């Protein structure tokens, strides 16, 4: 199976990404993302999609009426994003990686999928997922910060971050505004991310398991409790840190409802 992925990605990338889009649509990924974010985004809101990959989150954000800055450093993927959203003036594709400083960096890529990371420890298998993949390609990519994007495009109400273990670096690059942050949980670095956000005044966190269209519980919890929830699950998950600033979050938060963790998992 990896050989088939590798062949399609390296020989026919347009077909590969087209098939991935169809596959994700068939399993309802975009619909689930749209459902998840419909309470967090209002028409006209600005959203940053950091680590946009094939654009499934960007498409879901557009379904919610958001203006989207879609950030992706891999050339094949940025080419795909520009084809996919080329007719949509509300999507801007930015070809860069993000970190806590500007410059240039080595991006480690796989030959059998569209994953990439700035974290060399992920590639060597020292930490994190991905040992089953072949991290045998590197490219030099520009580095920018979230602050630079804010200065250019304005403050977003939501930032989605999926950067294969470099989440803390991305978060450190944002210092003047506090949007809601939705980030993939990488267990080797999530404690650092939660500490950074707690230090910056974030107090309300929610957890999503797998690609479910709702949160494990709709009751926001502090960073310490979120750490315990993550430790208690073996499922891939994502975390939402709600903006502590009323001007940014407003009513853009999931409505709390009676229920428990077990209730949400049984949906």
Tab-separated table of C-alpha atoms in Angstrom:
chain	number	residue	atom	x	y	z
A	1	UNK	CA	0.000	0.000	0.000
A	2	UNK	CA	2.834	2.414	0.821
A	3	UNK	CA	4.368	1.650	-2.572
A	4	UNK	CA	1.112	2.658	-4.292
A	5	UNK	CA	0.939	5.886	-2.289
A	6	UNK	CA	4.590	6.624	-3.088
A	7	UNK	CA	4.110	6.018	-6.811
A	8	UNK	CA	1.013	8.214	-7.045
A	9	UNK	CA	2.475	11.015	-4.947
A	10	UNK	CA	5.772	11.203	-6.801
A	11	UNK	CA	4.588	10.421	-10.351
A	12	UNK	CA	1.044	11.810	-10.498
A	13	UNK	CA	0.568	14.256	-7.607
A	14	UNK	CA	-2.536	15.873	-9.140
A	15	UNK	CA	-4.267	12.498	-9.315
A	16	UNK	CA	-3.045	11.577	-5.830
A	17	UNK	CA	-4.462	14.685	-4.187
A	18	UNK	CA	-7.664	14.446	-6.233
A	19	UNK	CA	-8.194	10.873	-5.012
A	20	UNK	CA	-7.476	11.960	-1.429
A	21	UNK	CA	-10.074	14.717	-1.726
A	22	UNK	CA	-12.648	12.229	-3.000
A	23	UNK	CA	-11.806	9.766	-0.238
A	24	UNK	CA	-12.109	12.352	2.506
A	25	UNK	CA	-15.432	13.499	1.059
A	26	UNK	CA	-16.707	9.925	0.919
A	27	UNK	CA	-16.114	9.390	4.641
A	28	UNK	CA	-17.685	12.738	5.512
A	29	UNK	CA	-14.555	14.470	6.811
A	30	UNK	CA	-15.500	17.911	5.492
A	31	UNK	CA	-19.050	17.600	6.847
A	32	UNK	CA	-17.709	16.632	10.284
A	33	UNK	CA	-15.286	19.562	10.304
A	34	UNK	CA	-18.042	21.944	9.221
A	35	UNK	CA	-20.273	20.700	12.040
A	36	UNK	CA	-17.450	21.038	14.568
A	37	UNK	CA	-16.558	24.614	13.614
A	38	UNK	CA	-20.020	25.995	12.862
A	39	UNK	CA	-20.320	27.353	16.420
A	40	UNK	CA	-16.832	28.859	16.376
A	41	UNK	CA	-16.933	30.817	13.125
A	42	UNK	CA	-19.262	33.523	11.825
A	43	UNK	CA	-19.565	34.611	8.164
A	44	UNK	CA	-16.807	37.070	7.357
A	45	UNK	CA	-14.493	35.916	10.163
A	46	UNK	CA	-10.810	35.527	9.375
A	47	UNK	CA	-9.319	32.065	10.007
A	48	UNK	CA	-5.737	30.826	9.585
A	49	UNK	CA	-5.310	27.198	8.461
A	50	UNK	CA	-1.712	26.382	9.431
A	51	UNK	CA	-0.549	23.127	7.887
A	52	UNK	CA	-3.369	23.189	5.351
A	53	UNK	CA	-2.277	20.015	3.514
A	54	UNK	CA	-4.948	19.220	0.868
A	55	UNK	CA	-7.294	21.913	2.167
A	56	UNK	CA	-10.045	19.946	3.889
A	57	UNK	CA	-10.108	22.320	6.880
A	58	UNK	CA	-9.880	25.357	4.611
A	59	UNK	CA	-12.902	24.077	2.677
A	60	UNK	CA	-14.858	23.496	5.898
A	61	UNK	CA	-13.988	27.003	7.109
A	62	UNK	CA	-15.254	28.408	3.813
A	63	UNK	CA	-18.470	26.409	4.261
A	64	UNK	CA	-18.893	28.362	7.510
A	65	UNK	CA	-18.440	31.649	5.641
A	66	UNK	CA	-14.923	32.446	6.857
A	67	UNK	CA	-12.154	34.193	4.983
A	68	UNK	CA	-9.193	31.805	5.039
A	69	UNK	CA	-5.428	32.194	4.973
A	70	UNK	CA	-4.263	28.704	4.022
A	71	UNK	CA	-0.637	28.141	5.084
A	72	UNK	CA	1.341	25.228	3.633
A	73	UNK	CA	5.099	24.866	2.937
A	74	UNK	CA	5.133	21.814	0.625
A	75	UNK	CA	5.279	22.939	-3.028
A	76	UNK	CA	3.134	20.091	-4.363
A	77	UNK	CA	0.470	20.869	-1.801
A	78	UNK	CA	0.516	24.637	-2.324
A	79	UNK	CA	0.102	23.990	-6.046
A	80	UNK	CA	-2.876	21.768	-5.258
A	81	UNK	CA	-4.387	24.384	-2.913
A	82	UNK	CA	-4.058	27.089	-5.556
A	83	UNK	CA	-5.822	24.866	-8.084
A	84	UNK	CA	-8.523	23.915	-5.591
A	85	UNK	CA	-9.260	27.441	-4.378
A	86	UNK	CA	-8.049	29.450	-7.356
A	87	UNK	CA	-11.542	30.738	-8.166
A	88	UNK	CA	-12.288	31.723	-4.558
A	89	UNK	CA	-11.118	35.253	-3.665
A	90	UNK	CA	-11.748	34.555	0.040
A	91	UNK	CA	-8.920	31.987	0.241
A	92	UNK	CA	-5.297	33.128	0.268
A	93	UNK	CA	-2.610	30.436	-0.039
A	94	UNK	CA	0.694	31.265	1.670
A	95	UNK	CA	3.654	29.024	0.838
A	96	UNK	CA	5.638	28.982	4.071
A	97	UNK	CA	6.275	27.071	7.270
A	98	UNK	CA	5.602	28.793	10.592
A	99	UNK	CA	7.743	28.928	13.716
A	100	UNK	CA	8.836	31.398	16.403
A	101	UNK	CA	11.251	33.237	14.100
A	102	UNK	CA	11.607	34.199	10.459
A	103	UNK	CA	14.207	32.753	8.102
A	104	UNK	CA	14.632	29.402	6.415
A	105	UNK	CA	14.488	25.824	7.667
A	106	UNK	CA	14.749	22.210	6.607
A	107	UNK	CA	11.386	20.525	6.141
A	108	UNK	CA	11.428	16.731	6.416
A	109	UNK	CA	8.954	15.018	4.089
A	110	UNK	CA	7.723	11.487	3.468
A	111	UNK	CA	7.777	9.775	0.116
A	112	UNK	CA	4.559	7.856	0.785
A	113	UNK	CA	2.236	10.559	2.054
A	114	UNK	CA	1.888	14.319	2.253
A	115	UNK	CA	3.157	14.626	5.831
A	116	UNK	CA	6.033	16.931	6.704
A	117	UNK	CA	7.680	18.243	9.846
A	118	UNK	CA	10.329	20.682	11.027
A	119	UNK	CA	11.102	18.332	13.933
A	120	UNK	CA	14.118	16.133	13.177
A	121	UNK	CA	13.384	14.021	16.265
A	122	UNK	CA	10.104	12.965	14.621
A	123	UNK	CA	12.005	11.792	11.558
A	124	UNK	CA	14.548	9.715	13.485
A	125	UNK	CA	11.774	8.016	15.433
A	126	UNK	CA	12.962	9.462	18.719
A	127	UNK	CA	9.499	10.901	19.419
A	128	UNK	CA	6.026	10.919	17.947
A	129	UNK	CA	4.214	9.041	15.228
A	130	UNK	CA	5.447	8.347	11.732
A	131	UNK	CA	7.950	5.524	12.215
A	132	UNK	CA	6.061	3.468	9.599
A	133	UNK	CA	6.695	6.152	6.956
A	134	UNK	CA	9.812	6.843	4.945
A	135	UNK	CA	11.148	10.290	5.859
A	136	UNK	CA	13.664	10.290	3.044
A	137	UNK	CA	13.195	13.714	1.491
A	138	UNK	CA	14.098	17.217	2.664
A	139	UNK	CA	13.452	20.637	1.206
A	140	UNK	CA	14.420	24.133	2.278
A	141	UNK	CA	11.396	26.271	3.042
A	142	UNK	CA	10.848	29.852	4.203
A	143	UNK	CA	9.903	30.439	7.827
A	144	UNK	CA	7.476	33.091	9.022
A	145	UNK	CA	5.664	33.724	12.278
A	146	UNK	CA	1.991	34.004	13.090
A	147	UNK	CA	2.742	37.605	14.081
A	148	UNK	CA	3.884	38.310	10.521
A	149	UNK	CA	0.647	36.871	9.148
A	150	UNK	CA	-1.411	38.937	11.603
A	151	UNK	CA	0.449	42.069	10.495
A	152	UNK	CA	-0.273	41.263	6.842
A	153	UNK	CA	-3.813	39.879	6.959
A	154	UNK	CA	-5.250	41.042	10.296
A	155	UNK	CA	-6.085	39.242	13.546
A	156	UNK	CA	-7.940	35.943	13.073
A	157	UNK	CA	-10.696	34.681	15.335
A	158	UNK	CA	-9.423	31.109	14.959
A	159	UNK	CA	-6.104	29.468	14.093
A	160	UNK	CA	-5.968	25.768	13.235
A	161	UNK	CA	-2.496	24.220	13.674
A	162	UNK	CA	-1.424	20.816	12.318
A	163	UNK	CA	2.354	20.808	11.976
A	164	UNK	CA	3.467	17.340	13.103
A	165	UNK	CA	5.052	18.177	16.444
A	166	UNK	CA	6.077	21.822	15.907
A	167	UNK	CA	2.944	23.298	17.516
A	168	UNK	CA	4.874	24.971	20.353
A	169	UNK	CA	7.111	26.768	17.870
A	170	UNK	CA	4.079	28.090	16.001
A	171	UNK	CA	2.359	29.235	19.215
A	172	UNK	CA	5.500	31.040	20.412
A	173	UNK	CA	5.363	33.061	17.195
A	174	UNK	CA	2.079	34.695	18.236
A	175	UNK	CA	2.410	37.420	20.862
A	176	UNK	CA	0.033	40.348	20.265
A	177	UNK	CA	-3.371	38.692	19.857
A	178	UNK	CA	-5.128	35.729	21.437
A	179	UNK	CA	-7.441	33.985	18.972
A	180	UNK	CA	-8.990	30.609	19.623
A	181	UNK	CA	-6.477	27.893	18.729
A	182	UNK	CA	-7.379	24.427	17.438
A	183	UNK	CA	-4.327	22.174	17.367
A	184	UNK	CA	-3.457	18.556	16.772
A	185	UNK	CA	-2.329	16.822	19.958
A	186	UNK	CA	1.187	15.469	19.603
A	187	UNK	CA	1.889	13.864	22.929
A	188	UNK	CA	5.596	14.647	22.988
A	189	UNK	CA	4.912	18.393	22.841
A	190	UNK	CA	1.356	18.974	24.067
A	191	UNK	CA	2.397	19.783	27.661
A	192	UNK	CA	4.607	22.601	26.373
A	193	UNK	CA	1.773	23.955	24.223
A	194	UNK	CA	-0.702	23.866	27.119
A	195	UNK	CA	1.816	25.591	29.407
A	196	UNK	CA	2.427	28.327	26.832
A	197	UNK	CA	-1.283	28.955	26.425
A	198	UNK	CA	-2.003	28.899	30.167
A	199	UNK	CA	0.798	31.433	30.686
A	200	UNK	CA	-0.897	33.677	28.112
A	201	UNK	CA	-4.214	33.593	29.904
A	202	UNK	CA	-6.053	30.780	28.134
A	203	UNK	CA	-8.312	29.034	30.653
A	204	UNK	CA	-10.940	27.161	28.620
A	205	UNK	CA	-10.005	24.019	26.685
A	206	UNK	CA	-12.025	21.386	24.825
A	207	UNK	CA	-10.989	17.984	23.450
A	208	UNK	CA	-11.976	16.187	20.249
A	209	UNK	CA	-11.226	12.491	19.745
A	210	UNK	CA	-10.580	11.101	16.282
A	211	UNK	CA	-12.458	13.084	13.660
A	212	UNK	CA	-15.739	13.242	15.550
A	213	UNK	CA	-18.023	16.206	14.794
A	214	UNK	CA	-18.317	17.184	18.470
A	215	UNK	CA	-16.270	17.578	21.618
A	216	UNK	CA	-15.669	14.868	24.214
A	217	UNK	CA	-17.430	17.186	26.649
A	218	UNK	CA	-18.886	20.626	26.008
A	219	UNK	CA	-17.791	21.823	29.429
A	220	UNK	CA	-14.503	23.736	28.980
A	221	UNK	CA	-11.742	22.664	31.340
A	222	UNK	CA	-8.486	24.349	32.466
A	223	UNK	CA	-5.114	23.299	31.089
A	224	UNK	CA	-4.335	20.934	33.976
A	225	UNK	CA	-7.579	19.019	33.479
A	226	UNK	CA	-7.064	18.943	29.723
A	227	UNK	CA	-3.657	17.363	30.316
A	228	UNK	CA	-5.355	14.604	32.322
A	229	UNK	CA	-8.039	14.045	29.663
A	230	UNK	CA	-5.397	13.654	26.972
A	231	UNK	CA	-3.397	11.218	29.108
A	232	UNK	CA	-6.538	9.137	29.669
A	233	UNK	CA	-7.197	8.488	25.968
A	234	UNK	CA	-5.170	6.487	23.468
A	235	UNK	CA	-7.105	7.916	20.532
A	236	UNK	CA	-5.678	10.534	18.180
A	237	UNK	CA	-7.149	13.827	19.303
A	238	UNK	CA	-7.243	17.588	18.867
A	239	UNK	CA	-7.514	20.372	21.411
A	240	UNK	CA	-9.340	23.698	21.234
A	241	UNK	CA	-8.130	26.617	23.348
A	242	UNK	CA	-10.904	29.207	23.429
A	243	UNK	CA	-9.809	32.815	23.145
A	244	UNK	CA	-9.774	34.570	26.520
A	245	UNK	CA	-10.602	37.862	24.794
A	246	UNK	CA	-14.307	38.711	24.605
A	247	UNK	CA	-13.802	40.782	21.450
A	248	UNK	CA	-12.486	37.711	19.603
A	249	UNK	CA	-14.543	34.890	21.039
A	250	UNK	CA	-17.901	36.625	21.627
A	251	UNK	CA	-20.544	33.951	21.176
A	252	UNK	CA	-18.157	31.822	19.115
A	253	UNK	CA	-18.021	28.933	21.561
A	254	UNK	CA	-19.800	25.585	21.785
A	255	UNK	CA	-22.993	25.803	23.791
A	256	UNK	CA	-22.619	23.891	27.017
A	257	UNK	CA	-25.118	21.084	27.407
A	258	UNK	CA	-25.777	18.369	29.980
A	259	UNK	CA	-23.648	15.321	29.341
A	260	UNK	CA	-20.454	13.550	30.182
A	261	UNK	CA	-17.374	12.253	28.482
A	262	UNK	CA	-19.039	8.869	28.036
A	263	UNK	CA	-22.155	10.528	26.565
A	264	UNK	CA	-20.072	12.272	23.889
A	265	UNK	CA	-18.146	9.102	23.010
A	266	UNK	CA	-21.376	7.184	22.470
A	267	UNK	CA	-22.732	9.618	19.869
